[in-house]
Amino acid sequence: MGTAVGGGTNGPRYVQIAEEIVKQIRAGVLKPGDMVPSESELVERYGVSGGTIRKAMVEVRASGLVDTRHGKGSIVKDRPPVRLRSSDRFRASHRRGGKAAYLAESAQSGATAKVSVLYIGPMEAPEDIAERLGVEAGTQVLARRRLYFRNGTPVETATSYLPWDVVKDIPELFAENPGPGGIYARLEDDGHVFAEFVETLQARPAAKAEATELALSPGAPVVHLVREAVTEEGRVVEVCDTLMAADQFVFSYRIPAAD
């Protein structure tokens, strides 16, 4: 969005109004749990039409800072601070220390983390997942679906898909708690040595069901991340399909400059 009200911008008036409301939220003038002023109040305050205010509120909702409830207006979210999602979160040292990536990362940021397991069991591999795993679409794989919380707020969903021939003799992978270090530690215990993790990210609006699961406003921005865990033999032994509330994450990657 453009410069805030009073900054001399020539941008659309609704953008200026939206920026001022967002600044009030970020500065704590509007606190978590506070109602954003109603459309009629904002019309009177800014001397603009209801249509301009409605456009401004679309921008405010896109920030992910408010929840809009039909018939009740918009309320400032009580969201935890952004946490860093760094490229070193899959270091083997974390697993040797008994922490899976999410728990290790949350501990570093001083947050209270919780993981709720939604499903563990066999599933037919969707076409895109099957292609990444190098199997035929519809092939039976193990699916592990989880919902992650930070300080009591849902921030991320993730479903891991693992080849059945890899997991069938690793009983811990069928348990809600796979043990210290998470599923990657169990795969390593079984002789699968990781060479790299390959991630693809795409930002997009949340679908209705996704917004409900992550306690977001409809259409709020999310980051869709798909990760492949690749062994030294070049085999993908896990594909993790993840959806994250975009306002909850900053992504930091270390990119080698040498050949």
CSV table of C-alpha atoms in Angstrom, one decimal:
chain,number,residue,atom,x,y,z
A,1,MET,CA,0.0,0.0,0.0
A,2,GLY,CA,1.1,3.6,-0.5
A,3,THR,CA,2.1,6.3,2.0
A,4,ALA,CA,-0.1,6.8,5.0
A,5,VAL,CA,-2.6,9.7,5.5
A,6,GLY,CA,-0.7,12.9,6.0
A,7,GLY,CA,2.3,11.7,4.1
A,8,GLY,CA,1.5,13.7,0.9
A,9,THR,CA,0.7,10.7,-1.3
A,10,ASN,CA,-1.4,11.1,-4.4
A,11,GLY,CA,-2.5,7.5,-4.1
A,12,PRO,CA,-6.2,6.5,-3.9
A,13,ARG,CA,-8.0,7.7,-0.8
A,14,TYR,CA,-9.1,4.2,0.3
A,15,VAL,CA,-5.4,3.1,0.3
A,16,GLN,CA,-4.5,6.1,2.5
A,17,ILE,CA,-7.3,5.2,4.9
A,18,ALA,CA,-6.4,1.5,5.0
A,19,GLU,CA,-2.8,2.4,5.8
A,20,GLU,CA,-3.8,4.6,8.6
A,21,ILE,CA,-6.0,1.9,10.2
A,22,VAL,CA,-3.2,-0.7,9.8
A,23,LYS,CA,-0.7,1.7,11.4
A,24,GLN,CA,-3.1,2.2,14.3
A,25,ILE,CA,-3.2,-1.6,14.8
A,26,ARG,CA,0.5,-2.1,14.6
A,27,ALA,CA,1.1,0.8,17.0
A,28,GLY,CA,-1.3,-0.6,19.5
A,29,VAL,CA,-3.8,2.3,19.2
A,30,LEU,CA,-6.3,-0.4,18.2
A,31,LYS,CA,-5.5,-3.4,20.5
A,32,PRO,CA,-6.2,-7.1,20.1
A,33,GLY,CA,-9.9,-7.6,20.7
A,34,ASP,CA,-10.8,-4.0,19.8
A,35,MET,CA,-13.5,-3.4,17.2
A,36,VAL,CA,-12.4,-1.5,14.1
A,37,PRO,CA,-14.7,1.6,13.9
A,38,SER,CA,-17.9,0.9,11.9
A,39,GLU,CA,-18.4,1.9,8.3
A,40,SER,CA,-20.6,4.9,9.4
A,41,GLU,CA,-18.0,6.0,11.9
A,42,LEU,CA,-15.2,5.9,9.3
A,43,VAL,CA,-17.4,7.7,6.8
A,44,GLU,CA,-17.9,10.5,9.3
A,45,ARG,CA,-14.2,10.5,10.3
A,46,TYR,CA,-12.7,10.7,6.9
A,47,GLY,CA,-15.5,12.5,5.0
A,48,VAL,CA,-15.7,9.9,2.2
A,49,SER,CA,-18.4,7.6,0.8
A,50,GLY,CA,-19.3,4.2,2.2
A,51,GLY,CA,-17.9,2.6,-1.0
A,52,THR,CA,-14.5,4.2,-0.3
A,53,ILE,CA,-14.5,2.8,3.3
A,54,ARG,CA,-15.5,-0.7,2.0
A,55,LYS,CA,-12.5,-0.6,-0.4
A,56,ALA,CA,-10.3,0.4,2.5
A,57,MET,CA,-11.5,-2.4,4.7
A,58,VAL,CA,-10.7,-4.9,1.9
A,59,GLU,CA,-7.1,-3.7,2.1
A,60,VAL,CA,-7.1,-3.9,5.9
A,61,ARG,CA,-8.4,-7.5,5.9
A,62,ALA,CA,-5.7,-8.4,3.4
A,63,SER,CA,-3.1,-7.4,6.0
A,64,GLY,CA,-4.3,-10.4,8.1
A,65,LEU,CA,-4.6,-8.2,11.2
A,66,VAL,CA,-8.4,-8.3,11.6
A,67,ASP,CA,-11.1,-10.8,11.7
A,68,THR,CA,-14.4,-9.9,10.0
A,69,ARG,CA,-17.6,-11.4,11.4
A,70,HIS,CA,-20.8,-11.2,9.4
A,71,GLY,CA,-23.1,-8.7,11.1
A,72,LYS,CA,-20.6,-7.8,13.8
A,73,GLY,CA,-17.9,-5.9,12.0
A,74,SER,CA,-14.1,-6.3,12.1
A,75,ILE,CA,-12.1,-7.1,15.3
A,76,VAL,CA,-8.3,-6.8,15.8
A,77,LYS,CA,-6.8,-10.2,16.0
A,78,ASP,CA,-4.8,-11.5,18.9
A,79,ARG,CA,-2.0,-13.0,16.8
A,80,PRO,CA,1.4,-14.0,18.1
A,81,PRO,CA,4.5,-12.3,16.7
A,82,VAL,CA,6.0,-13.3,13.5
A,83,ARG,CA,8.6,-16.1,13.9
A,84,LEU,CA,11.5,-16.7,11.7
A,85,ARG,CA,11.5,-19.8,9.4
A,86,SER,CA,15.1,-20.3,8.6
A,87,SER,CA,16.9,-22.5,6.2
A,88,ASP,CA,18.9,-24.2,8.9
A,89,ARG,CA,15.9,-25.6,10.7
A,90,PHE,CA,16.6,-29.1,9.4
A,91,ARG,CA,20.1,-29.3,10.7
A,92,ALA,CA,21.0,-32.7,11.9
A,93,SER,CA,22.2,-31.3,15.2
A,94,HIS,CA,18.6,-30.3,16.0
A,95,ARG,CA,17.5,-33.9,15.5
A,96,ARG,CA,20.4,-35.3,17.5
A,97,GLY,CA,19.2,-32.9,20.2
A,98,GLY,CA,15.8,-34.6,20.1
A,99,LYS,CA,13.9,-31.7,18.6
A,100,ALA,CA,11.9,-31.8,15.4
A,101,ALA,CA,12.2,-28.7,13.2
A,102,TYR,CA,9.0,-26.9,14.3
A,103,LEU,CA,9.7,-27.4,18.0
A,104,ALA,CA,13.3,-26.4,17.7
A,105,GLU,CA,12.4,-23.3,15.8
A,106,SER,CA,9.7,-22.3,18.3
A,107,ALA,CA,12.0,-22.8,21.2
A,108,GLN,CA,14.6,-20.5,19.7
A,109,SER,CA,11.9,-17.8,19.4
A,110,GLY,CA,10.7,-18.2,22.9
A,111,ALA,CA,7.2,-19.4,21.8
A,112,THR,CA,5.0,-22.1,23.3
A,113,ALA,CA,4.5,-24.7,20.5
A,114,LYS,CA,1.9,-27.4,20.2
A,115,VAL,CA,1.2,-30.0,17.5
A,116,SER,CA,-2.2,-31.6,17.0
A,117,VAL,CA,-2.2,-34.8,15.0
A,118,LEU,CA,-5.3,-34.9,12.7
A,119,TYR,CA,-4.7,-38.1,10.8
A,120,ILE,CA,-2.1,-40.9,10.5
A,121,GLY,CA,-2.7,-43.8,8.1
A,122,PRO,CA,-2.7,-45.1,4.5
A,123,MET,CA,-3.8,-42.8,1.7
A,124,GLU,CA,-3.8,-43.0,-2.1
A,125,ALA,CA,-1.2,-40.6,-3.3
A,126,PRO,CA,-2.6,-37.5,-5.1
A,127,GLU,CA,-1.2,-37.0,-8.6
A,128,ASP,CA,1.1,-34.1,-7.8
A,129,ILE,CA,2.4,-35.9,-4.6
A,130,ALA,CA,2.9,-39.2,-6.5
A,131,GLU,CA,5.0,-37.4,-9.1
A,132,ARG,CA,7.3,-35.9,-6.5
A,133,LEU,CA,7.6,-39.3,-4.8
A,134,GLY,CA,8.3,-41.1,-8.1
A,135,VAL,CA,5.3,-43.4,-7.8
A,136,GLU,CA,2.1,-43.9,-9.7
A,137,ALA,CA,-0.9,-41.7,-8.8
A,138,GLY,CA,-3.1,-43.7,-6.4
A,139,THR,CA,-0.3,-45.7,-5.0
A,140,GLN,CA,-0.7,-46.3,-1.2
A,141,VAL,CA,1.5,-44.0,0.9
A,142,LEU,CA,1.5,-43.1,4.6
A,143,ALA,CA,-0.1,-39.7,5.3
A,144,ARG,CA,0.6,-37.8,8.5
A,145,ARG,CA,-1.5,-34.6,8.8
A,146,ARG,CA,-0.9,-32.1,11.6
A,147,LEU,CA,-2.1,-28.7,12.8
A,148,TYR,CA,0.6,-26.5,14.5
A,149,PHE,CA,-0.1,-24.0,17.2
A,150,ARG,CA,2.0,-21.1,18.4
A,151,ASN,CA,1.1,-19.6,21.8
A,152,GLY,CA,-2.3,-21.2,21.4
A,153,THR,CA,-3.0,-19.9,17.9
A,154,PRO,CA,-3.2,-22.1,14.8
A,155,VAL,CA,-0.5,-21.0,12.4
A,156,GLU,CA,0.3,-23.9,10.1
A,157,THR,CA,-1.1,-27.2,8.7
A,158,ALA,CA,1.1,-29.9,7.2
A,159,THR,CA,0.6,-33.3,5.6
A,160,SER,CA,3.6,-35.6,5.1
A,161,TYR,CA,3.4,-38.3,2.5
A,162,LEU,CA,5.9,-41.1,2.7
A,163,PRO,CA,6.4,-44.2,0.4
A,164,TRP,CA,4.9,-47.3,1.9
A,165,ASP,CA,7.9,-49.5,1.3
A,166,VAL,CA,10.0,-47.0,3.3
A,167,VAL,CA,7.7,-46.7,6.3
A,168,LYS,CA,6.1,-50.2,6.6
A,169,ASP,CA,9.0,-51.4,8.9
A,170,ILE,CA,9.3,-48.3,11.0
A,171,PRO,CA,6.4,-48.5,13.5
A,172,GLU,CA,7.2,-45.2,15.1
A,173,LEU,CA,6.1,-43.4,12.0
A,174,PHE,CA,2.6,-44.7,12.6
A,175,ALA,CA,2.5,-43.2,16.1
A,176,GLU,CA,1.2,-39.8,17.0
A,177,ASN,CA,4.6,-39.1,18.6
A,178,PRO,CA,7.4,-40.6,16.4
A,179,GLY,CA,9.9,-39.9,19.1
A,180,PRO,CA,12.8,-37.5,19.7
A,181,GLY,CA,13.8,-35.6,16.6
A,182,GLY,CA,10.6,-36.3,14.7
A,183,ILE,CA,10.0,-38.4,11.6
A,184,TYR,CA,13.3,-37.3,10.0
A,185,ALA,CA,15.2,-38.8,12.9
A,186,ARG,CA,13.4,-42.1,12.6
A,187,LEU,CA,14.1,-42.2,8.8
A,188,GLU,CA,17.8,-41.6,9.6
A,189,ASP,CA,17.7,-44.3,12.2
A,190,ASP,CA,16.5,-46.7,9.5
A,191,GLY,CA,19.5,-45.8,7.2
A,192,HIS,CA,18.0,-43.0,5.1
A,193,VAL,CA,20.7,-40.3,5.1
A,194,PHE,CA,19.5,-36.9,3.9
A,195,ALA,CA,21.4,-35.0,1.2
A,196,GLU,CA,19.0,-32.0,0.9
A,197,PHE,CA,15.6,-30.6,1.4
A,198,VAL,CA,14.0,-28.9,-1.6
A,199,GLU,CA,11.2,-26.3,-1.0
A,200,THR,CA,8.8,-24.6,-3.3
A,201,LEU,CA,6.7,-21.6,-2.0
A,202,GLN,CA,3.7,-19.9,-3.4
A,203,ALA,CA,1.7,-17.0,-1.8
A,204,ARG,CA,-2.1,-17.0,-2.4
A,205,PRO,CA,-5.4,-16.2,-0.7
A,206,ALA,CA,-6.8,-18.8,1.7
A,207,ALA,CA,-9.7,-20.9,0.6
A,208,LYS,CA,-12.7,-20.8,2.9
A,209,ALA,CA,-11.9,-24.1,4.6
A,210,GLU,CA,-8.3,-23.2,5.0
A,211,ALA,CA,-9.1,-19.8,6.5
A,212,THR,CA,-11.4,-21.6,9.0
A,213,GLU,CA,-8.7,-24.1,10.0
A,214,LEU,CA,-6.1,-21.4,10.6
A,215,ALA,CA,-8.6,-18.9,12.2
A,216,LEU,CA,-8.0,-16.4,9.4
A,217,SER,CA,-10.4,-14.0,7.6
A,218,PRO,CA,-11.7,-15.4,4.3
A,219,GLY,CA,-9.2,-14.6,1.5
A,220,ALA,CA,-6.4,-13.8,4.0
A,221,PRO,CA,-2.9,-14.4,2.5
A,222,VAL,CA,-1.3,-17.8,3.1
A,223,VAL,CA,2.0,-19.4,2.0
A,224,HIS,CA,1.7,-22.8,0.4
A,225,LEU,CA,5.0,-24.6,0.8
A,226,VAL,CA,5.9,-28.1,-0.6
A,227,ARG,CA,9.1,-29.7,0.6
A,228,GLU,CA,10.9,-32.8,-0.7
A,229,ALA,CA,13.2,-34.7,1.6
A,230,VAL,CA,15.9,-36.2,-0.6
A,231,THR,CA,18.4,-38.9,0.5
A,232,GLU,CA,22.0,-39.3,-0.6
A,233,GLU,CA,20.7,-42.0,-3.1
A,234,GLY,CA,18.6,-39.3,-4.7
A,235,ARG,CA,15.3,-40.7,-3.5
A,236,VAL,CA,12.5,-38.5,-2.2
A,237,VAL,CA,11.4,-40.3,1.0
A,238,GLU,CA,8.9,-37.6,2.1
A,239,VAL,CA,6.8,-34.8,0.6
A,240,CYS,CA,5.4,-32.3,3.1
A,241,ASP,CA,2.5,-30.2,1.9
A,242,THR,CA,2.3,-27.2,4.2
A,243,LEU,CA,0.0,-24.2,4.5
A,244,MET,CA,1.0,-21.3,6.7
A,245,ALA,CA,-0.7,-18.1,7.8
A,246,ALA,CA,1.4,-15.5,5.9
A,247,ASP,CA,1.4,-12.9,8.7
A,248,GLN,CA,3.1,-15.4,11.0
A,249,PHE,CA,6.3,-16.1,9.2
A,250,VAL,CA,9.4,-14.5,7.8
A,251,PHE,CA,11.5,-16.8,5.6
A,252,SER,CA,15.2,-16.6,5.7
A,253,TYR,CA,17.4,-18.7,3.4
A,254,ARG,CA,21.2,-19.1,3.2
A,255,ILE,CA,22.2,-19.4,-0.5
A,256,PRO,CA,25.8,-20.5,-1.3
A,257,ALA,CA,27.6,-18.3,-3.8
A,258,ALA,CA,30.3,-20.9,-4.7
A,259,ASP,CA,29.9,-23.7,-7.2
